[in-house]
Structures are given as structure tokens and as C-alpha cells.
mmCIF file of C-alpha atoms in Angstrom:
data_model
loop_
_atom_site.group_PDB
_atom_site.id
_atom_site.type_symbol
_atom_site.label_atom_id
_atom_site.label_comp_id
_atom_site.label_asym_id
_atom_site.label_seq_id
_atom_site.Cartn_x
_atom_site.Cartn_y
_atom_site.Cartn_z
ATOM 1 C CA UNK C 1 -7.008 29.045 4.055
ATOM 2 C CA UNK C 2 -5.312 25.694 5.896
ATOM 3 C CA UNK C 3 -2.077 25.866 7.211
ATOM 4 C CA UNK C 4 0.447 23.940 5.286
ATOM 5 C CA UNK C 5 -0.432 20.887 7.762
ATOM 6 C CA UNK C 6 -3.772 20.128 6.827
ATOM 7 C CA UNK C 7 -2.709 20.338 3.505
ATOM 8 C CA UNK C 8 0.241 17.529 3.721
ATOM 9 C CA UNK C 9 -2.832 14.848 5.856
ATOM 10 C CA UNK C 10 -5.058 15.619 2.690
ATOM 11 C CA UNK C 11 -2.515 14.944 0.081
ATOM 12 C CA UNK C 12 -1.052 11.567 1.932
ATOM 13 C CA UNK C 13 -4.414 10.888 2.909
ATOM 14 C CA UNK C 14 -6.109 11.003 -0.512
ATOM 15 C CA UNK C 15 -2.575 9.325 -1.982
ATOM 16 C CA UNK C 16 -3.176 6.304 0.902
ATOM 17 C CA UNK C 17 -6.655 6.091 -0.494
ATOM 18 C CA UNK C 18 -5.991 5.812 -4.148
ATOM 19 C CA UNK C 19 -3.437 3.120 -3.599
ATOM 20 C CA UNK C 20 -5.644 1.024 -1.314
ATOM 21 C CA UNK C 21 -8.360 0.843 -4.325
ATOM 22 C CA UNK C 22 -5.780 0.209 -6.589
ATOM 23 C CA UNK C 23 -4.610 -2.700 -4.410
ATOM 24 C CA UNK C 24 -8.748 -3.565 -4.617
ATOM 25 C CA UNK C 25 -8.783 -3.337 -8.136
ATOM 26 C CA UNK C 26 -5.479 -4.286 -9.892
ATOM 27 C CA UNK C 27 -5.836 -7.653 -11.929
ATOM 28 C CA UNK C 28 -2.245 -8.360 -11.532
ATOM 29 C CA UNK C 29 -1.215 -9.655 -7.963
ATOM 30 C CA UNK C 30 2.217 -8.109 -7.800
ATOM 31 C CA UNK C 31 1.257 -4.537 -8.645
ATOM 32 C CA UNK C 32 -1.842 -5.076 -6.174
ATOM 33 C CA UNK C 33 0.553 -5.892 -3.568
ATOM 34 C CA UNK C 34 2.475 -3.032 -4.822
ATOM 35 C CA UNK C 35 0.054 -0.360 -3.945
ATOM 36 C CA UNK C 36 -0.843 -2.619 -0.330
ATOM 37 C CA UNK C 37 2.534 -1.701 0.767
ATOM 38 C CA UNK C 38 2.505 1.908 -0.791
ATOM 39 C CA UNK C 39 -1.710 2.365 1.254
ATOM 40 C CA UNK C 40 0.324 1.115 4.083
ATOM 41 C CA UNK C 41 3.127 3.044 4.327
ATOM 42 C CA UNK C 42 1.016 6.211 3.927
ATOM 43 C CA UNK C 43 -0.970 4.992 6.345
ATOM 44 C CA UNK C 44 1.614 5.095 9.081
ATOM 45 C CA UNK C 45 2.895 8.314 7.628
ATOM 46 C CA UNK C 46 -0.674 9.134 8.876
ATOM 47 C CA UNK C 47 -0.532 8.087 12.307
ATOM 48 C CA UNK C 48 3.084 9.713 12.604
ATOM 49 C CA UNK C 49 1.786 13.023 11.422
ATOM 50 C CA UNK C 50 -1.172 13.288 13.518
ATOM 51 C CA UNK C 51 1.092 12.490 16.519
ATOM 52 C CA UNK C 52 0.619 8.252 17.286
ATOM 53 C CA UNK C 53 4.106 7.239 16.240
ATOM 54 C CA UNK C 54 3.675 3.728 18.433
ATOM 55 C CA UNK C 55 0.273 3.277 15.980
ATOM 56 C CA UNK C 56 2.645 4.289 12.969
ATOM 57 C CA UNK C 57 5.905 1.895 14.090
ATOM 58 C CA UNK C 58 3.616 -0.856 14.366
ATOM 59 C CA UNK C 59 1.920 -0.073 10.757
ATOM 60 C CA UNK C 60 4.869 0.278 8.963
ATOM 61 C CA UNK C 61 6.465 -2.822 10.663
ATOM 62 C CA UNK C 62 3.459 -5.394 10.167
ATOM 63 C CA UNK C 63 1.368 -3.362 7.415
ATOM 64 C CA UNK C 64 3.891 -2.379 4.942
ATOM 65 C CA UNK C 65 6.753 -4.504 5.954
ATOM 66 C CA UNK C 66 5.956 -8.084 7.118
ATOM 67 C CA UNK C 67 2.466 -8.636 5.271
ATOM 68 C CA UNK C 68 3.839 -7.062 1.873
ATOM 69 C CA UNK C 69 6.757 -8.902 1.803
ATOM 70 C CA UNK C 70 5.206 -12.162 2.635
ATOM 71 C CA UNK C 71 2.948 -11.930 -0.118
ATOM 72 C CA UNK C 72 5.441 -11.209 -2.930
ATOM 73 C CA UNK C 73 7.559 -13.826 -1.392
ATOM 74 C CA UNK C 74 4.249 -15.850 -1.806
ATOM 75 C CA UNK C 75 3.166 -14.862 -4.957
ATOM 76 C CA UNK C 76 6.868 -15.582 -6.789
ATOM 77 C CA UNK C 77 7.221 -19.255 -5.347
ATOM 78 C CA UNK C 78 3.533 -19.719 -6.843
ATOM 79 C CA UNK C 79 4.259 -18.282 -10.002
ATOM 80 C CA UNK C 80 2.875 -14.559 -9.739
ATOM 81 C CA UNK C 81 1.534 -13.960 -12.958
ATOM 82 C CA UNK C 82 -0.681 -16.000 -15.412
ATOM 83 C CA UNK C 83 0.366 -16.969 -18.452
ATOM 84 C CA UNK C 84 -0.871 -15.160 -21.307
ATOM 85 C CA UNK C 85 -3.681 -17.037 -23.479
ATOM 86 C CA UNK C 86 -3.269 -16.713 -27.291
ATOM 87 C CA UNK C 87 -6.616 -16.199 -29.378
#
């Protein structure tokens, strides 16, 4: 049976996963940017558990931080979401 370990890389590992093809597949921009920031985030939990906390640092700063940000800032000034056509 896996120590407890092995167990907490699987579950942030499949969670990182998930997000990242919900960030793929998400029509609407904000939530897609959403679960960018969320892949990222788990993915430099990732590097910190598996003992590269300079790898981690650097993906939560840029990953999950700067690019995230910049792209809701982004999306917001250009609108975000599209209107809503009536049939």
C-alpha cells in the first residue's frame, strides 16, 4: 500500500490535471483562466512536494501569479464575456 506521500502527488497531481483541461475546454474566458491559475498553483505545489522549491517559487510567481492576473486584468478591460444572443 503507498505511504501517505504518494498518495497526496496523485491527488494534487490528478487535481492539476483536471483543471488544466478545464482551462482547455471552458467556453467562458474567466472561468478558463480560473482553472489556469488553480493547474498552476498545483503545479508548484508539485515541484515543492517532490523537493524543487526554486522550480515551485518561480511557478507560482509567473504561472499562477503574473500570467493569471494579467489575463483577467485583460479579459475585464475587453469586456470578458459575450453578450448573450436572444432566439
Amino acid at each position: 500500500m503507498p505511504g501517505p506521500d504518494v498518495i497526496i502527488v496523485l491527488a494534487i497531481g490528478v487535481v492539476t490535471v483536471a483543471m488544466a483541461l478545464i482551462a482547455v475546454l471552458q467556453k467562458n474566458l474567466i472561468r478558463a483562466v480560473i482553472a489556469f491559475a488553480i493547474s498552476s498553483a498545483g503545479l508548484a505545489a508539485l515541484f515543492f512536494l517532490l523537493a524543487s522549491p526554486y522550480a515551485g517559487a518561480l511557478e507560482l510567481t509567473v504561472g499562477a501569479g503574473l500570467v493569471a492576473v494579467l489575463l483577467l486584468v485583460a479579459l475585464v478591460l475587453a469586456g470578458g464575456e459575450e453578450e448573450k444572443v436572444r432566439t
